[in-house]
Short mmCIF file of C-alpha atoms in Angstrom, two decimals:
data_model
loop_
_atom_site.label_atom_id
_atom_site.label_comp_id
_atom_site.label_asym_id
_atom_site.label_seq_id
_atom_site.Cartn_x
_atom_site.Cartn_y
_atom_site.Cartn_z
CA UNK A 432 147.50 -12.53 147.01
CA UNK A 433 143.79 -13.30 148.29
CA UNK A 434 144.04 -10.80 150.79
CA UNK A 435 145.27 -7.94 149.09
CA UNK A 436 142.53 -8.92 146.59
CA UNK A 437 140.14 -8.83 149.97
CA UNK A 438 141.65 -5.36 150.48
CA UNK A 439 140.96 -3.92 147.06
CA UNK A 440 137.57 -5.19 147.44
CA UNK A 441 137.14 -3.89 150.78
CA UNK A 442 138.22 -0.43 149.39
CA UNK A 443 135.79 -0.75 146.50
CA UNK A 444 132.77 -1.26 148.55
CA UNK A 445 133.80 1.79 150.35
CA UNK A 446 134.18 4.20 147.58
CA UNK A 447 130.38 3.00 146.55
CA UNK A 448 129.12 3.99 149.65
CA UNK A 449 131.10 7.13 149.52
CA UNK A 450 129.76 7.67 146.43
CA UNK A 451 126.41 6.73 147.16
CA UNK A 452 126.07 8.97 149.97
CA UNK A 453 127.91 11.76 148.23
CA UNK A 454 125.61 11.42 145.20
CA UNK A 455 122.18 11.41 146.70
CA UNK A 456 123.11 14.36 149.45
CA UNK A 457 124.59 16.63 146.37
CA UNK A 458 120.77 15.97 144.83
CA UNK A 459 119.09 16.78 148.01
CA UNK A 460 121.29 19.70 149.50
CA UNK A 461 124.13 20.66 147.43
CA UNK A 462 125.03 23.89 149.09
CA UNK A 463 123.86 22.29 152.86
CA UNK A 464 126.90 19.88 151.93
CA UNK A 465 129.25 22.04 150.49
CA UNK A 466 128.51 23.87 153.92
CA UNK A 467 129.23 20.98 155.82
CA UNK A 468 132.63 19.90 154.31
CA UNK A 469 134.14 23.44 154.74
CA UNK A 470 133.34 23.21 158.44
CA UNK A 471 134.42 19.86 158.34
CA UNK A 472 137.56 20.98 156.65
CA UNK A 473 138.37 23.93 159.23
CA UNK A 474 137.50 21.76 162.11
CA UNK A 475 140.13 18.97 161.06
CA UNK A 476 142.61 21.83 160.48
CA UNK A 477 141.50 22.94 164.28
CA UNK A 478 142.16 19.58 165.62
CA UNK A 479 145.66 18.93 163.90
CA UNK A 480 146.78 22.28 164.84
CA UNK A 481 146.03 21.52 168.51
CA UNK A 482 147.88 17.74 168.46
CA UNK A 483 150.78 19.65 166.92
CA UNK A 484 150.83 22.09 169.42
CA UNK A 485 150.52 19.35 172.05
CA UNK A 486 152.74 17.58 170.73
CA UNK A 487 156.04 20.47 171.19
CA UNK A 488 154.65 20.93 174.87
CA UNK A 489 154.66 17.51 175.46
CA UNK A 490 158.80 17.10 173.60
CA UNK A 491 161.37 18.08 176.00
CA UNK A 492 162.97 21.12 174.93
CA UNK A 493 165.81 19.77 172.74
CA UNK A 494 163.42 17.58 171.08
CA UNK A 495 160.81 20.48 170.83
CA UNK A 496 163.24 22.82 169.06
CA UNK A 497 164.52 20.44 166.62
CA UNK A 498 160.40 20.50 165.66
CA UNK A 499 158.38 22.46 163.61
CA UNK A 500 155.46 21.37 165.54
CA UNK A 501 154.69 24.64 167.52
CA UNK A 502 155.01 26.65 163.64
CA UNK A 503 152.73 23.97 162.35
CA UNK A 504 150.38 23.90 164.88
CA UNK A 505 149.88 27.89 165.16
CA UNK A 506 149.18 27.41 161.30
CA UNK A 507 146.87 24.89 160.80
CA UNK A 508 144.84 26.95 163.86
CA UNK A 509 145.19 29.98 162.05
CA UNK A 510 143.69 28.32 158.48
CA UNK A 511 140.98 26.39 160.48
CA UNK A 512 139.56 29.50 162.49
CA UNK A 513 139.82 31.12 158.72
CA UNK A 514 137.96 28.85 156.99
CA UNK A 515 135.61 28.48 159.57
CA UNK A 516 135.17 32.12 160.21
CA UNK A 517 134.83 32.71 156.59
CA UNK A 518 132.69 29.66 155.29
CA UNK A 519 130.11 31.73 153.52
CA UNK A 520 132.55 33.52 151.35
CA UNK A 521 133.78 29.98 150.58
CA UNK A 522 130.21 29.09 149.29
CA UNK A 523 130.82 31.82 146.72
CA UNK A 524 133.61 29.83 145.45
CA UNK A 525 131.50 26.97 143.97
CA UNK A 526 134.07 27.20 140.72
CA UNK A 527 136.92 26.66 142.36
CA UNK A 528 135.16 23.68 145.43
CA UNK A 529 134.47 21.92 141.98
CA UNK A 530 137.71 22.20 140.38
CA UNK A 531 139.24 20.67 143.43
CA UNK A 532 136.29 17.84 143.91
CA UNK A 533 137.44 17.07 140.20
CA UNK A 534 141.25 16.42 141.31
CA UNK A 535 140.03 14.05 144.08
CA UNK A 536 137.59 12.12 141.81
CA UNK A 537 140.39 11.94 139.55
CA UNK A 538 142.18 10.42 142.06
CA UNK A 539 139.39 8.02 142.96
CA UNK A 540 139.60 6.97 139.15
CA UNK A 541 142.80 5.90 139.72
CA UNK A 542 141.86 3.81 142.53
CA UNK A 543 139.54 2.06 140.48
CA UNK A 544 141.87 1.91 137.18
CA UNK A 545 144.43 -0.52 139.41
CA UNK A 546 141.09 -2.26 140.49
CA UNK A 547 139.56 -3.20 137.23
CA UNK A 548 143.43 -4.18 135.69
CA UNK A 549 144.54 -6.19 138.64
CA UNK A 550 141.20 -7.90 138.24
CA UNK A 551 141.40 -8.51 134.62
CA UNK A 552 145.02 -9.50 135.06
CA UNK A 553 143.72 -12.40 137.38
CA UNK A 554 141.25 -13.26 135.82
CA UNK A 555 138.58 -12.31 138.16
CA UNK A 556 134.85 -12.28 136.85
CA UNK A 557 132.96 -9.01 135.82
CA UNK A 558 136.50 -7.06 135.91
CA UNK A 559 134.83 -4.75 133.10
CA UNK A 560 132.20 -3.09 135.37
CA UNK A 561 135.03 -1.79 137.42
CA UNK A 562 136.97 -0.79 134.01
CA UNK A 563 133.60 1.72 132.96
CA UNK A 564 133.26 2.93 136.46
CA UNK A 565 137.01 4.28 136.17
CA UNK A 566 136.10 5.55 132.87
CA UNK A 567 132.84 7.42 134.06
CA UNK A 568 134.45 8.77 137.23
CA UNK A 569 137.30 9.92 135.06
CA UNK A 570 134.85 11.52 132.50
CA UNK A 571 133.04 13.25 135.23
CA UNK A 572 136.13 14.41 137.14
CA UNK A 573 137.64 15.74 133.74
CA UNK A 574 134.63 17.65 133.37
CA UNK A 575 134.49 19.45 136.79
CA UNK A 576 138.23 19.73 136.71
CA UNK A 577 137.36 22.08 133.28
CA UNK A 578 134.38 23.65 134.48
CA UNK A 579 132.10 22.55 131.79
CA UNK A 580 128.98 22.59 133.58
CA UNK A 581 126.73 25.85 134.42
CA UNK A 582 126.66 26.70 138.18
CA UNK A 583 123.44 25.67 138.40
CA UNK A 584 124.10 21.93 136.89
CA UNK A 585 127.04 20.94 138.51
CA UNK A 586 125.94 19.57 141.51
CA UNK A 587 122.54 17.51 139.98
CA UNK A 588 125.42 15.86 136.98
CA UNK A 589 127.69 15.15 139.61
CA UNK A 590 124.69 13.67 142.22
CA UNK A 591 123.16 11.80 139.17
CA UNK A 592 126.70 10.51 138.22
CA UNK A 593 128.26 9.55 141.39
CA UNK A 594 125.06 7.45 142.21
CA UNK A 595 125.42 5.59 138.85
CA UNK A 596 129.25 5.06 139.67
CA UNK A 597 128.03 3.98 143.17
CA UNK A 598 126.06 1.45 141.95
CA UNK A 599 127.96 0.51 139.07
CA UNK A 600 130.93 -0.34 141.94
CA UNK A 601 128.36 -2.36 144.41
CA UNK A 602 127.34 -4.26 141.82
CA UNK A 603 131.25 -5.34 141.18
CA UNK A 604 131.45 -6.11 144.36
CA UNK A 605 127.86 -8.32 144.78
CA UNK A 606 128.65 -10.13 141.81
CA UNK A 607 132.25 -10.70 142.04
CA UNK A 608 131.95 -12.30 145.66
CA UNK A 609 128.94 -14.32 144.34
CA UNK A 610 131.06 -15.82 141.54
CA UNK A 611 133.70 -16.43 143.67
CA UNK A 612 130.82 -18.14 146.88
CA UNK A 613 130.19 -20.53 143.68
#
């Protein structure tokens, strides 16, 4: 039970640093990062396509053809080289990169929802500051998710608010490992 609770923690800390870094580059250089996660995106799609294609060399040939790994492979290369090739059309889609940031902060507000219950449920101290941190990050994620905000303000409310979040979830973790030191 302790280490699972260890784990959540761990995962926790994690998301505020995530957060953290997420919020104070989106202030700085929103489109410099948007840049930077499509080319991170189409050079992850480069990499899987080439272990997928290694991977049916590598299978003997009844084992290759049974596969999908050569299909794959040629696929994922096709969609990295794509997204790669066409990252400043990309930029263009700022509505649609924000739509999809608001699915995966939703996600992260699920993360934190089994955090702050599973902490209230054992009793652990300050489970509350967890509980508005899911309810801020869901907030904020419902908001991209709609498209809300202008263009323009998107990226400062979202820098602004995952930096609150950020420290809202550090300071769950400082003060819930002090509590439990005494």
């Amino acid at each position: 039970m302790m280490k699972e609770w260890i784990k959540k923690i761990s995962v926790s800390l994690m998301l505020a640093v995530c957060e953290l870094l997420l919020g104070i580059l989106l202030l700085v250089n929103p489109m410099g990062l948007t840049s930077f996660v499509i080319i991170a995106l189409g050079v992850l799609l480069l990499l899987l396509g080439v272990l997928h294609l290694f991977q049916y060399i590598r299978l003997p040939r009844e084992e290759a053809a049974k596969t999908w790994n050569l299909a794959t492979g040629a696929g994922l290369l096709a969609i990295g080289i794509s997204i790669i090739a066409n990252q400043p059309w990309m930029l263009e889609m700022v509505g649609t990169l924000t739509t999809l940031y608001g699915i995966i902060l939703l996600a992260a507000a699920f993360m934190k929802l089994q955090i702050a219950v599973d902490a209230l449920r054992i009793n652990r101290p300050f489970w509350y500051l967890m509980a508005i941190s899911f309810v801020l990050t869901a907030v904020l994620s419902t908001l991209l998710f709609i498209g809300i905000f202008a263009e323009s303000a998107v990226w400062t409310v979202t820098g602004i608010a995952l930096i609150v979040l950020a420290v809202l979830d550090a300071v769950y973790f400082i003060l819930g490992r002090r509590k439990k030191e005494n």
